[in-house]
Short mmCIF file of N, CA, C and O in Angstrom, two decimals:
data_model
loop_
_atom_site.label_atom_id
_atom_site.label_comp_id
_atom_site.label_asym_id
_atom_site.label_seq_id
_atom_site.Cartn_x
_atom_site.Cartn_y
_atom_site.Cartn_z
N MET A 1 0.11 -9.61 25.73
CA MET A 1 0.83 -9.12 24.57
C MET A 1 -0.17 -8.61 23.54
O MET A 1 -1.20 -9.21 23.30
N VAL A 2 0.16 -7.52 22.90
CA VAL A 2 -0.71 -6.90 21.90
C VAL A 2 -0.46 -7.55 20.54
O VAL A 2 0.68 -7.72 20.12
N ASP A 3 -1.53 -7.91 19.85
CA ASP A 3 -1.44 -8.45 18.50
C ASP A 3 -1.52 -7.27 17.54
O ASP A 3 -2.59 -6.87 17.11
N PHE A 4 -0.34 -6.70 17.22
CA PHE A 4 -0.30 -5.51 16.38
C PHE A 4 -0.87 -5.76 14.99
O PHE A 4 -1.52 -4.90 14.41
N ALA A 5 -0.63 -6.95 14.44
CA ALA A 5 -1.12 -7.25 13.10
C ALA A 5 -2.64 -7.18 13.04
O ALA A 5 -3.22 -6.60 12.12
N ALA A 6 -3.32 -7.76 14.03
CA ALA A 6 -4.79 -7.74 14.07
C ALA A 6 -5.29 -6.32 14.28
O ALA A 6 -6.26 -5.90 13.64
N HIS A 7 -4.63 -5.58 15.15
CA HIS A 7 -5.03 -4.20 15.43
C HIS A 7 -4.86 -3.33 14.18
O HIS A 7 -5.77 -2.57 13.79
N THR A 8 -3.71 -3.44 13.52
CA THR A 8 -3.46 -2.66 12.31
C THR A 8 -4.44 -3.02 11.21
O THR A 8 -4.94 -2.16 10.49
N SER A 9 -4.75 -4.30 11.06
CA SER A 9 -5.70 -4.74 10.05
C SER A 9 -7.08 -4.11 10.29
O SER A 9 -7.75 -3.68 9.34
N ARG A 10 -7.51 -4.03 11.54
CA ARG A 10 -8.80 -3.40 11.86
C ARG A 10 -8.79 -1.92 11.49
O ARG A 10 -9.76 -1.39 10.95
N ILE A 11 -7.68 -1.25 11.75
CA ILE A 11 -7.57 0.18 11.42
C ILE A 11 -7.63 0.38 9.90
O ILE A 11 -8.36 1.23 9.41
N ILE A 12 -6.86 -0.43 9.16
CA ILE A 12 -6.86 -0.31 7.70
C ILE A 12 -8.25 -0.55 7.15
O ILE A 12 -8.71 0.16 6.26
N ASN A 13 -8.94 -1.55 7.66
CA ASN A 13 -10.29 -1.85 7.18
C ASN A 13 -11.28 -0.74 7.53
O ASN A 13 -12.23 -0.51 6.79
N ARG A 14 -11.05 -0.05 8.63
CA ARG A 14 -11.96 1.01 9.04
C ARG A 14 -11.74 2.30 8.25
O ARG A 14 -12.70 2.95 7.84
N ILE A 15 -10.49 2.70 8.04
CA ILE A 15 -10.24 3.99 7.40
C ILE A 15 -9.78 3.87 5.95
O ILE A 15 -9.69 4.88 5.25
N GLY A 16 -9.51 2.65 5.50
CA GLY A 16 -9.02 2.45 4.14
C GLY A 16 -10.11 2.55 3.09
O GLY A 16 -11.29 2.73 3.39
N GLN A 17 -9.69 2.43 1.85
CA GLN A 17 -10.60 2.45 0.72
C GLN A 17 -10.33 1.21 -0.12
O GLN A 17 -9.24 0.65 -0.07
N PRO A 18 -11.31 0.77 -0.90
CA PRO A 18 -11.09 -0.40 -1.76
C PRO A 18 -10.06 -0.09 -2.86
O PRO A 18 -10.12 0.95 -3.50
N VAL A 19 -9.12 -1.02 -3.03
CA VAL A 19 -8.12 -0.93 -4.09
C VAL A 19 -8.02 -2.29 -4.77
O VAL A 19 -8.27 -3.32 -4.15
N SER A 20 -7.67 -2.28 -6.04
CA SER A 20 -7.52 -3.52 -6.79
C SER A 20 -6.03 -3.81 -6.98
O SER A 20 -5.28 -2.93 -7.40
N ILE A 21 -5.65 -5.04 -6.67
CA ILE A 21 -4.26 -5.47 -6.83
C ILE A 21 -4.26 -6.78 -7.60
O ILE A 21 -5.08 -7.66 -7.34
N THR A 22 -3.32 -6.91 -8.52
CA THR A 22 -3.16 -8.17 -9.25
C THR A 22 -1.76 -8.70 -8.99
O THR A 22 -0.81 -8.34 -9.70
N PRO A 23 -1.60 -9.54 -7.95
CA PRO A 23 -0.28 -10.11 -7.68
C PRO A 23 0.18 -10.97 -8.85
O PRO A 23 -0.63 -11.60 -9.52
N ALA A 24 1.48 -11.01 -9.08
CA ALA A 24 2.06 -11.76 -10.20
C ALA A 24 1.54 -13.20 -10.21
O ALA A 24 1.60 -13.90 -9.21
N GLY A 25 0.99 -13.59 -11.36
CA GLY A 25 0.52 -14.96 -11.54
C GLY A 25 -0.76 -15.30 -10.81
O GLY A 25 -1.13 -16.47 -10.72
N ARG A 26 -1.45 -14.30 -10.28
CA ARG A 26 -2.69 -14.54 -9.53
C ARG A 26 -3.82 -13.68 -10.08
O ARG A 26 -3.61 -12.79 -10.88
N SER A 27 -5.01 -13.97 -9.60
CA SER A 27 -6.19 -13.20 -10.02
C SER A 27 -6.25 -11.86 -9.30
O SER A 27 -5.73 -11.71 -8.19
N LEU A 28 -6.93 -10.91 -9.95
CA LEU A 28 -7.17 -9.61 -9.34
C LEU A 28 -7.93 -9.80 -8.03
O LEU A 28 -8.82 -10.64 -7.94
N LYS A 29 -7.54 -9.03 -7.02
CA LYS A 29 -8.28 -9.05 -5.75
C LYS A 29 -8.49 -7.62 -5.29
O LYS A 29 -7.70 -6.73 -5.57
N VAL A 30 -9.61 -7.40 -4.62
CA VAL A 30 -9.95 -6.09 -4.07
C VAL A 30 -9.75 -6.17 -2.56
O VAL A 30 -10.30 -7.05 -1.90
N VAL A 31 -8.93 -5.26 -2.04
CA VAL A 31 -8.63 -5.20 -0.60
C VAL A 31 -8.80 -3.76 -0.13
O VAL A 31 -8.90 -2.84 -0.94
N ASN A 32 -8.81 -3.56 1.16
CA ASN A 32 -8.82 -2.21 1.71
C ASN A 32 -7.40 -1.76 1.95
O ASN A 32 -6.56 -2.55 2.42
N GLY A 33 -7.13 -0.50 1.63
CA GLY A 33 -5.80 0.05 1.86
C GLY A 33 -5.87 1.53 2.16
O GLY A 33 -6.83 2.21 1.81
N VAL A 34 -4.84 2.03 2.82
CA VAL A 34 -4.74 3.45 3.12
C VAL A 34 -3.75 4.05 2.12
O VAL A 34 -2.56 3.73 2.14
N PHE A 35 -4.27 4.90 1.23
CA PHE A 35 -3.49 5.50 0.16
C PHE A 35 -3.05 6.90 0.56
O PHE A 35 -3.87 7.70 1.02
N LEU A 36 -1.78 7.19 0.40
CA LEU A 36 -1.24 8.52 0.67
C LEU A 36 -0.46 8.99 -0.54
O LEU A 36 0.27 8.21 -1.16
N GLN A 37 -0.62 10.25 -0.86
CA GLN A 37 0.12 10.84 -1.97
C GLN A 37 0.66 12.17 -1.48
O GLN A 37 -0.02 13.19 -1.50
N VAL A 38 1.91 12.14 -1.01
CA VAL A 38 2.53 13.33 -0.44
C VAL A 38 3.60 13.87 -1.38
O VAL A 38 4.19 13.12 -2.16
N PRO A 39 3.86 15.17 -1.33
CA PRO A 39 4.90 15.74 -2.19
C PRO A 39 6.26 15.12 -1.90
O PRO A 39 6.60 14.86 -0.75
N ALA A 40 7.03 14.88 -2.95
CA ALA A 40 8.40 14.40 -2.81
C ALA A 40 9.33 15.60 -2.96
O ALA A 40 9.19 16.40 -3.88
N LEU A 41 10.26 15.72 -2.04
CA LEU A 41 11.18 16.86 -2.07
C LEU A 41 12.52 16.45 -2.67
O LEU A 41 13.06 15.40 -2.35
N ALA A 42 13.02 17.30 -3.53
CA ALA A 42 14.36 17.13 -4.09
C ALA A 42 15.01 18.50 -4.14
O ALA A 42 14.43 19.45 -4.66
N PHE A 43 16.17 18.62 -3.58
CA PHE A 43 16.91 19.88 -3.56
C PHE A 43 16.08 20.99 -2.92
O PHE A 43 16.12 22.13 -3.36
N GLY A 44 15.28 20.64 -1.91
CA GLY A 44 14.49 21.63 -1.19
C GLY A 44 13.27 22.13 -1.95
O GLY A 44 12.64 23.08 -1.53
N MET A 45 12.95 21.49 -3.07
CA MET A 45 11.79 21.90 -3.86
C MET A 45 10.87 20.70 -4.06
O MET A 45 11.30 19.55 -4.04
N VAL A 46 9.60 20.99 -4.24
CA VAL A 46 8.64 19.92 -4.51
C VAL A 46 8.92 19.39 -5.92
O VAL A 46 9.00 20.13 -6.88
N ASP A 47 9.09 18.09 -6.01
CA ASP A 47 9.43 17.45 -7.28
C ASP A 47 8.55 16.22 -7.47
O ASP A 47 8.97 15.10 -7.24
N GLY A 48 7.30 16.43 -7.83
CA GLY A 48 6.38 15.32 -8.03
C GLY A 48 5.74 14.87 -6.73
O GLY A 48 5.60 15.64 -5.79
N ASN A 49 5.37 13.59 -6.69
CA ASN A 49 4.77 13.06 -5.47
C ASN A 49 5.28 11.65 -5.24
O ASN A 49 5.92 11.05 -6.09
N ASN A 50 5.00 11.15 -4.05
CA ASN A 50 5.48 9.85 -3.65
C ASN A 50 4.30 9.03 -3.14
O ASN A 50 4.07 8.97 -1.94
N PRO A 51 3.50 8.41 -4.04
CA PRO A 51 2.32 7.68 -3.58
C PRO A 51 2.69 6.36 -2.88
O PRO A 51 3.60 5.65 -3.32
N THR A 52 2.00 6.10 -1.78
CA THR A 52 2.19 4.85 -1.04
C THR A 52 0.83 4.27 -0.70
O THR A 52 -0.17 4.98 -0.60
N LEU A 53 0.83 2.97 -0.52
CA LEU A 53 -0.38 2.25 -0.14
C LEU A 53 -0.04 1.31 1.00
O LEU A 53 0.89 0.51 0.90
N ARG A 54 -0.78 1.43 2.10
CA ARG A 54 -0.57 0.57 3.27
C ARG A 54 -1.70 -0.46 3.30
O ARG A 54 -2.88 -0.09 3.32
N ILE A 55 -1.33 -1.75 3.28
CA ILE A 55 -2.31 -2.84 3.33
C ILE A 55 -1.86 -3.85 4.37
O ILE A 55 -0.71 -3.84 4.83
N SER A 56 -2.78 -4.73 4.75
CA SER A 56 -2.43 -5.74 5.75
C SER A 56 -1.45 -6.74 5.15
O SER A 56 -1.40 -6.95 3.93
N THR A 57 -0.67 -7.37 6.00
CA THR A 57 0.30 -8.38 5.56
C THR A 57 -0.41 -9.50 4.82
O THR A 57 0.08 -9.99 3.79
N GLN A 58 -1.56 -9.90 5.32
CA GLN A 58 -2.32 -10.98 4.68
C GLN A 58 -2.73 -10.59 3.25
O GLN A 58 -2.62 -11.39 2.33
N ASP A 59 -3.18 -9.35 3.07
CA ASP A 59 -3.59 -8.88 1.74
C ASP A 59 -2.41 -8.71 0.79
O ASP A 59 -2.58 -8.70 -0.42
N ALA A 60 -1.20 -8.56 1.34
CA ALA A 60 -0.01 -8.34 0.52
C ALA A 60 0.63 -9.64 0.05
O ALA A 60 1.61 -9.60 -0.71
N THR A 61 0.09 -10.78 0.44
CA THR A 61 0.67 -12.06 0.06
C THR A 61 0.79 -12.17 -1.46
O THR A 61 -0.17 -11.98 -2.18
N GLY A 62 2.00 -12.41 -1.92
CA GLY A 62 2.24 -12.58 -3.35
C GLY A 62 2.50 -11.30 -4.12
O GLY A 62 2.83 -11.36 -5.30
N VAL A 63 2.37 -10.13 -3.49
CA VAL A 63 2.59 -8.86 -4.19
C VAL A 63 4.10 -8.64 -4.34
O VAL A 63 4.85 -8.76 -3.37
N VAL A 64 4.53 -8.32 -5.56
CA VAL A 64 5.94 -8.07 -5.84
C VAL A 64 6.08 -6.80 -6.69
O VAL A 64 5.10 -6.28 -7.21
N ASN A 65 7.31 -6.34 -6.82
CA ASN A 65 7.58 -5.15 -7.64
C ASN A 65 7.04 -5.36 -9.05
O ASN A 65 7.18 -6.44 -9.62
N GLY A 66 6.41 -4.32 -9.58
CA GLY A 66 5.86 -4.36 -10.93
C GLY A 66 4.40 -4.75 -11.01
O GLY A 66 3.78 -4.59 -12.06
N ASP A 67 3.82 -5.26 -9.92
CA ASP A 67 2.41 -5.66 -9.94
C ASP A 67 1.51 -4.43 -10.13
O ASP A 67 1.78 -3.37 -9.58
N PRO A 68 0.43 -4.59 -10.90
CA PRO A 68 -0.50 -3.47 -11.10
C PRO A 68 -1.44 -3.26 -9.92
O PRO A 68 -1.88 -4.22 -9.29
N VAL A 69 -1.72 -1.99 -9.64
CA VAL A 69 -2.62 -1.57 -8.57
C VAL A 69 -3.53 -0.49 -9.16
O VAL A 69 -3.06 0.38 -9.89
N SER A 70 -4.82 -0.55 -8.83
CA SER A 70 -5.75 0.49 -9.27
C SER A 70 -6.42 1.10 -8.05
O SER A 70 -6.99 0.38 -7.22
N ILE A 71 -6.35 2.42 -7.96
CA ILE A 71 -6.93 3.15 -6.84
C ILE A 71 -7.79 4.27 -7.39
O ILE A 71 -7.27 5.18 -8.05
N GLY A 72 -9.08 4.19 -7.16
CA GLY A 72 -9.99 5.22 -7.65
C GLY A 72 -9.93 5.40 -9.15
O GLY A 72 -10.05 6.51 -9.65
N GLY A 73 -9.70 4.31 -9.88
CA GLY A 73 -9.65 4.37 -11.33
C GLY A 73 -8.31 4.82 -11.90
O GLY A 73 -8.15 4.93 -13.11
N VAL A 74 -7.32 5.07 -11.04
CA VAL A 74 -5.99 5.47 -11.48
C VAL A 74 -5.06 4.26 -11.39
O VAL A 74 -5.04 3.56 -10.37
N ALA A 75 -4.30 4.02 -12.45
CA ALA A 75 -3.41 2.85 -12.52
C ALA A 75 -2.02 3.19 -11.97
O ALA A 75 -1.44 4.23 -12.29
N TYR A 76 -1.51 2.27 -11.16
CA TYR A 76 -0.17 2.38 -10.58
C TYR A 76 0.52 1.03 -10.75
O TYR A 76 -0.12 0.02 -11.02
N SER A 77 1.84 1.03 -10.57
CA SER A 77 2.57 -0.23 -10.44
C SER A 77 3.40 -0.15 -9.17
O SER A 77 3.79 0.94 -8.72
N VAL A 78 3.65 -1.31 -8.59
CA VAL A 78 4.40 -1.38 -7.33
C VAL A 78 5.89 -1.20 -7.62
O VAL A 78 6.47 -1.92 -8.43
N LEU A 79 6.50 -0.22 -6.96
CA LEU A 79 7.94 0.02 -7.07
C LEU A 79 8.72 -0.74 -6.01
O LEU A 79 9.83 -1.18 -6.24
N ARG A 80 8.11 -0.85 -4.80
CA ARG A 80 8.81 -1.48 -3.68
C ARG A 80 7.79 -1.99 -2.69
O ARG A 80 6.79 -1.34 -2.43
N VAL A 81 8.06 -3.16 -2.14
CA VAL A 81 7.23 -3.76 -1.10
C VAL A 81 8.05 -3.76 0.18
O VAL A 81 9.15 -4.32 0.21
N ALA A 82 7.54 -3.10 1.24
CA ALA A 82 8.28 -3.00 2.49
C ALA A 82 7.41 -3.43 3.66
O ALA A 82 6.37 -2.83 3.92
N ASP A 83 7.84 -4.49 4.36
CA ASP A 83 7.15 -4.90 5.58
C ASP A 83 7.34 -3.84 6.65
O ASP A 83 8.45 -3.32 6.81
N ASP A 84 6.28 -3.50 7.36
CA ASP A 84 6.36 -2.55 8.46
C ASP A 84 6.16 -3.33 9.75
O ASP A 84 5.07 -3.38 10.30
N GLN A 85 7.22 -3.97 10.20
CA GLN A 85 7.16 -4.78 11.41
C GLN A 85 7.55 -3.91 12.59
O GLN A 85 8.42 -3.05 12.45
N PRO A 86 7.00 -4.06 13.76
CA PRO A 86 6.04 -5.08 14.16
C PRO A 86 4.58 -4.69 13.94
O PRO A 86 3.68 -5.32 14.45
N ALA A 87 4.33 -3.63 13.16
CA ALA A 87 2.96 -3.16 12.98
C ALA A 87 2.07 -4.20 12.31
O ALA A 87 0.86 -4.19 12.48
N GLY A 88 2.66 -5.10 11.53
CA GLY A 88 1.88 -6.15 10.91
C GLY A 88 1.21 -5.73 9.62
O GLY A 88 0.18 -6.27 9.24
N ASP A 89 1.79 -4.76 8.93
CA ASP A 89 1.25 -4.37 7.64
C ASP A 89 2.39 -4.18 6.65
O ASP A 89 3.56 -4.35 6.99
N VAL A 90 2.02 -3.85 5.42
CA VAL A 90 3.00 -3.70 4.36
C VAL A 90 2.77 -2.35 3.68
O VAL A 90 1.62 -1.96 3.45
N VAL A 91 3.84 -1.67 3.36
CA VAL A 91 3.76 -0.39 2.64
C VAL A 91 4.26 -0.64 1.22
O VAL A 91 5.36 -1.16 1.02
N LEU A 92 3.42 -0.28 0.25
CA LEU A 92 3.78 -0.41 -1.16
C LEU A 92 4.10 0.99 -1.69
O LEU A 92 3.25 1.89 -1.63
N ASP A 93 5.31 1.19 -2.19
CA ASP A 93 5.64 2.41 -2.90
C ASP A 93 5.13 2.23 -4.32
O ASP A 93 5.39 1.19 -4.93
N LEU A 94 4.43 3.22 -4.83
CA LEU A 94 3.77 3.10 -6.13
C LEU A 94 4.30 4.12 -7.13
O LEU A 94 4.82 5.15 -6.75
N GLU A 95 4.08 3.79 -8.40
CA GLU A 95 4.40 4.70 -9.50
C GLU A 95 3.20 4.74 -10.43
O GLU A 95 2.67 3.69 -10.81
N LYS A 96 2.76 5.93 -10.78
CA LYS A 96 1.63 6.08 -11.69
C LYS A 96 2.02 5.58 -13.07
O LYS A 96 3.10 5.88 -13.56
N THR A 97 1.12 4.78 -13.69
CA THR A 97 1.45 4.24 -15.02
C THR A 97 0.60 4.88 -16.09
O THR A 97 -0.33 5.58 -15.86
#
């Protein structure tokens, strides 16, 4: 059986970049994550962007909506936390603050 969580964690650590996350009620931690910022479409037109951050399930422990995230010196807050099972990682939808 394939351990998808371990495999995904290795990929994130290899291609990800350092990001700072401060889970509610906890200290700031720096983890590796894969950041994507793709155009968001509304009514067939580009309407802003939809930034997401993919991190390992272990690194996402305690992360909830509203938590601050810093990527490359840019501040974001978590809009939604979504487990990506069975891949073994978590996708954070972000909003620039």
